[in-house]
Amino acid sequence: SDSIFRFKTGIKKLFYKSSTMFEDLGFRYMGPIDGHNTELLIDALEGAKQANYPIVLHIRTTKGKGYDFAELEPSVFHGISKFDIDTGDFISSGTNFSNEFGKLLCNFAAKDNRICAVTAAMSLGTGLDCFENQYSDRFFDVGIAEEHAVTFCSGLAKGGMLPVFAVYSAFLQRSYDQIVHDAALQKLKIVFAIDRAGFVTGDGETHHGLLDVPFLNTIPGVTVFSPTYYSEMNNSFVKALYHEPSVVAVRIFKGSEPEMPDDYNPTFDDFEIYGDDNADIAVVTYGRLFASAAKAVKALKADGISAKVIKLNKIKPINHASVKIAAKCNNVFFYEEGEISGGVAEIFNRMLTEEGFNGRYIIKAVNDEFVHHASAEILLEEYGMDENSMIKYIKEVVSGE
């Protein structure tokens, strides 16, 4: 009741000499409460439910409570892959894009003292822990404030630095306005290292990186690279840091690099052709999906169907020469690990139309929906983007002519 609340507030003021910050703002404050005391926590929640005014419940917990390894290293155990429950050791699956990115950024920073790294409370997740240790004077954690991070990077760039903002795709969308007004409109050199691009294993529908391509496609002057392999990622960051005039993004996905075909040698151009140059069937794609497309083209060839992959390494702007090559084909299949609306496939389609293309053009992408929680492997199969799905679908379409 109000009388009890006033009594408790009076007692607190005897000890603390003032009310809490929350009460000064007009909230009723309850706490601190031991979040591991279930009965006490339930009582507090039930009490809060009965009140007809705003309440702040201050609940204290220990992250990882009950598991010593997690209690000792809460940041490491925030988002985890497979680990040994008895030792707390992670079962490594080898290298991954995030850690490889962290290493290469440290290598760049060793040679260029203008390079600095910015994170929004995700230094471990984006592979920046080594940069934080080696170049602490050029490392900035701005907390969970992606909007501020972009504006802060703009200020750094204006001051002559080369800021790299490492951020999950799903979190960059918070900064759309700042990218437009504070970065792109000012033509400032900022590099976005977009982690967790495409389908993301284990983090649920809020963490899939499917929207960054459509919203970056709407912003003038922004360049976007989408590498498939570590070597291409390294080359993309060289271009991003030293060869592009304004805002640049490099998209990388969760996990390790996919298998590289024995007969594929990266040229690091804006786009590449893999397979039969003269084929009448073209599979256009970028990023992780190239590995599946390359396998599919090989399998189709073994079945007597000639096809080629048009691999886009720079997806914004699209190199017009790649469109001219696709326009000579009768069947063009675009596979995109992202939302169909506003994606690269739609823009490629417009450019094909302007080129006079009158063949069949089919897009395989996510069509106006939020994607559910699952592993990337399951989702790629579900959306028809894995090797076997590509083979089956292309065969069906071509044989139905």
mmCIF file of N, CA and C in Angstrom, residues 281-284 293 296-297 300 305-308 331-335 360 362 364 387-401:
data_model
loop_
_atom_site.group_PDB
_atom_site.id
_atom_site.type_symbol
_atom_site.label_atom_id
_atom_site.label_comp_id
_atom_site.label_asym_id
_atom_site.label_seq_id
_atom_site.Cartn_x
_atom_site.Cartn_y
_atom_site.Cartn_z
ATOM 1 N N ILE A 281 23.136 -20.982 -69.071
ATOM 2 C CA ILE A 281 22.528 -20.912 -67.742
ATOM 3 C C ILE A 281 23.510 -20.221 -66.807
ATOM 4 N N ALA A 282 23.027 -19.196 -66.120
ATOM 5 C CA ALA A 282 23.888 -18.465 -65.180
ATOM 6 C C ALA A 282 23.271 -18.483 -63.782
ATOM 7 N N VAL A 283 24.107 -18.811 -62.797
ATOM 8 C CA VAL A 283 23.713 -18.705 -61.391
ATOM 9 C C VAL A 283 24.456 -17.509 -60.821
ATOM 10 N N VAL A 284 23.713 -16.489 -60.430
ATOM 11 C CA VAL A 284 24.328 -15.270 -59.888
ATOM 12 C C VAL A 284 24.167 -15.295 -58.368
ATOM 13 N N ALA A 293 26.869 -22.829 -54.968
ATOM 14 C CA ALA A 293 26.622 -22.642 -56.400
ATOM 15 C C ALA A 293 27.707 -23.312 -57.241
ATOM 16 N N ALA A 296 27.085 -26.958 -57.262
ATOM 17 C CA ALA A 296 25.903 -27.244 -58.075
ATOM 18 C C ALA A 296 26.240 -27.224 -59.561
ATOM 19 N N VAL A 297 27.022 -26.244 -59.980
ATOM 20 C CA VAL A 297 27.411 -26.132 -61.388
ATOM 21 C C VAL A 297 28.234 -27.342 -61.815
ATOM 22 N N LEU A 300 25.823 -30.278 -62.176
ATOM 23 C CA LEU A 300 24.999 -30.111 -63.381
ATOM 24 C C LEU A 300 25.794 -30.479 -64.632
ATOM 25 N N ILE A 305 24.419 -30.726 -68.181
ATOM 26 C CA ILE A 305 23.829 -29.377 -68.206
ATOM 27 C C ILE A 305 24.935 -28.353 -67.966
ATOM 28 N N SER A 306 25.159 -27.512 -68.947
ATOM 29 C CA SER A 306 26.239 -26.529 -68.855
ATOM 30 C C SER A 306 25.755 -25.248 -68.174
ATOM 31 N N ALA A 307 26.464 -24.838 -67.127
ATOM 32 C CA ALA A 307 26.088 -23.634 -66.383
ATOM 33 C C ALA A 307 27.337 -22.933 -65.857
ATOM 34 N N LYS A 308 27.155 -21.706 -65.454
ATOM 35 C CA LYS A 308 28.264 -20.933 -64.884
ATOM 36 C C LYS A 308 27.763 -20.127 -63.691
ATOM 37 N N ASN A 331 18.626 -18.381 -69.246
ATOM 38 C CA ASN A 331 18.161 -18.700 -67.890
ATOM 39 C C ASN A 331 19.130 -18.124 -66.861
ATOM 40 N N VAL A 332 18.621 -17.222 -66.023
ATOM 41 C CA VAL A 332 19.444 -16.611 -64.980
ATOM 42 C C VAL A 332 18.773 -16.853 -63.630
ATOM 43 N N PHE A 333 19.501 -17.485 -62.728
ATOM 44 C CA PHE A 333 19.000 -17.777 -61.376
ATOM 45 C C PHE A 333 19.816 -16.954 -60.379
ATOM 46 N N PHE A 334 19.146 -16.118 -59.603
ATOM 47 C CA PHE A 334 19.858 -15.322 -58.601
ATOM 48 C C PHE A 334 19.533 -15.871 -57.216
ATOM 49 N N TYR A 335 20.564 -16.315 -56.509
ATOM 50 C CA TYR A 335 20.413 -16.828 -55.141
ATOM 51 C C TYR A 335 20.967 -15.800 -54.164
ATOM 52 N N ARG A 360 14.596 -15.893 -69.028
ATOM 53 C CA ARG A 360 13.953 -16.211 -67.749
ATOM 54 C C ARG A 360 14.859 -15.786 -66.603
ATOM 55 N N ILE A 362 14.964 -15.778 -62.375
ATOM 56 C CA ILE A 362 14.329 -16.310 -61.165
ATOM 57 C C ILE A 362 15.164 -15.951 -59.935
ATOM 58 N N LYS A 364 15.809 -16.539 -55.877
ATOM 59 C CA LYS A 364 15.613 -17.347 -54.683
ATOM 60 C C LYS A 364 16.160 -16.546 -53.498
ATOM 61 N N GLU A 387 23.387 -26.702 -51.953
ATOM 62 C CA GLU A 387 23.826 -27.309 -53.221
ATOM 63 C C GLU A 387 22.768 -28.204 -53.855
ATOM 64 N N ASN A 388 22.221 -29.127 -53.088
ATOM 65 C CA ASN A 388 21.253 -30.083 -53.636
ATOM 66 C C ASN A 388 19.975 -29.402 -54.110
ATOM 67 N N SER A 389 19.524 -28.407 -53.359
ATOM 68 C CA SER A 389 18.310 -27.677 -53.756
ATOM 69 C C SER A 389 18.534 -26.925 -55.058
ATOM 70 N N MET A 390 19.718 -26.332 -55.189
ATOM 71 C CA MET A 390 20.044 -25.615 -56.430
ATOM 72 C C MET A 390 20.003 -26.569 -57.629
ATOM 73 N N ILE A 391 20.659 -27.714 -57.475
ATOM 74 C CA ILE A 391 20.722 -28.695 -58.562
ATOM 75 C C ILE A 391 19.314 -29.126 -58.970
ATOM 76 N N LYS A 392 18.521 -29.509 -57.982
ATOM 77 C CA LYS A 392 17.168 -30.005 -58.246
ATOM 78 C C LYS A 392 16.320 -28.940 -58.933
ATOM 79 N N TYR A 393 16.352 -27.716 -58.409
ATOM 80 C CA TYR A 393 15.488 -26.660 -58.935
ATOM 81 C C TYR A 393 15.889 -26.249 -60.354
ATOM 82 N N ILE A 394 17.176 -26.082 -60.590
ATOM 83 C CA ILE A 394 17.638 -25.681 -61.920
ATOM 84 C C ILE A 394 17.293 -26.755 -62.950
ATOM 85 N N LYS A 395 17.448 -28.000 -62.561
ATOM 86 C CA LYS A 395 17.061 -29.109 -63.465
ATOM 87 C C LYS A 395 15.583 -29.060 -63.816
ATOM 88 N N GLU A 396 14.745 -28.816 -62.790
ATOM 89 C CA GLU A 396 13.299 -28.766 -63.010
ATOM 90 C C GLU A 396 12.924 -27.643 -63.969
ATOM 91 N N VAL A 397 13.512 -26.472 -63.761
ATOM 92 C CA VAL A 397 13.183 -25.317 -64.591
ATOM 93 C C VAL A 397 13.647 -25.530 -66.033
ATOM 94 N N VAL A 398 14.896 -25.966 -66.178
ATOM 95 C CA VAL A 398 15.473 -26.130 -67.519
ATOM 96 C C VAL A 398 14.768 -27.246 -68.294
ATOM 97 N N SER A 399 14.441 -28.339 -67.611
ATOM 98 C CA SER A 399 13.803 -29.472 -68.302
ATOM 99 C C SER A 399 12.363 -29.141 -68.673
ATOM 100 N N GLY A 400 11.784 -28.141 -68.027
ATOM 101 C CA GLY A 400 10.400 -27.786 -68.320
ATOM 102 C C GLY A 400 10.247 -26.814 -69.480
ATOM 103 N N GLU A 401 11.358 -26.459 -70.103
ATOM 104 C CA GLU A 401 11.283 -25.505 -71.221
ATOM 105 C C GLU A 401 10.539 -26.096 -72.408
#
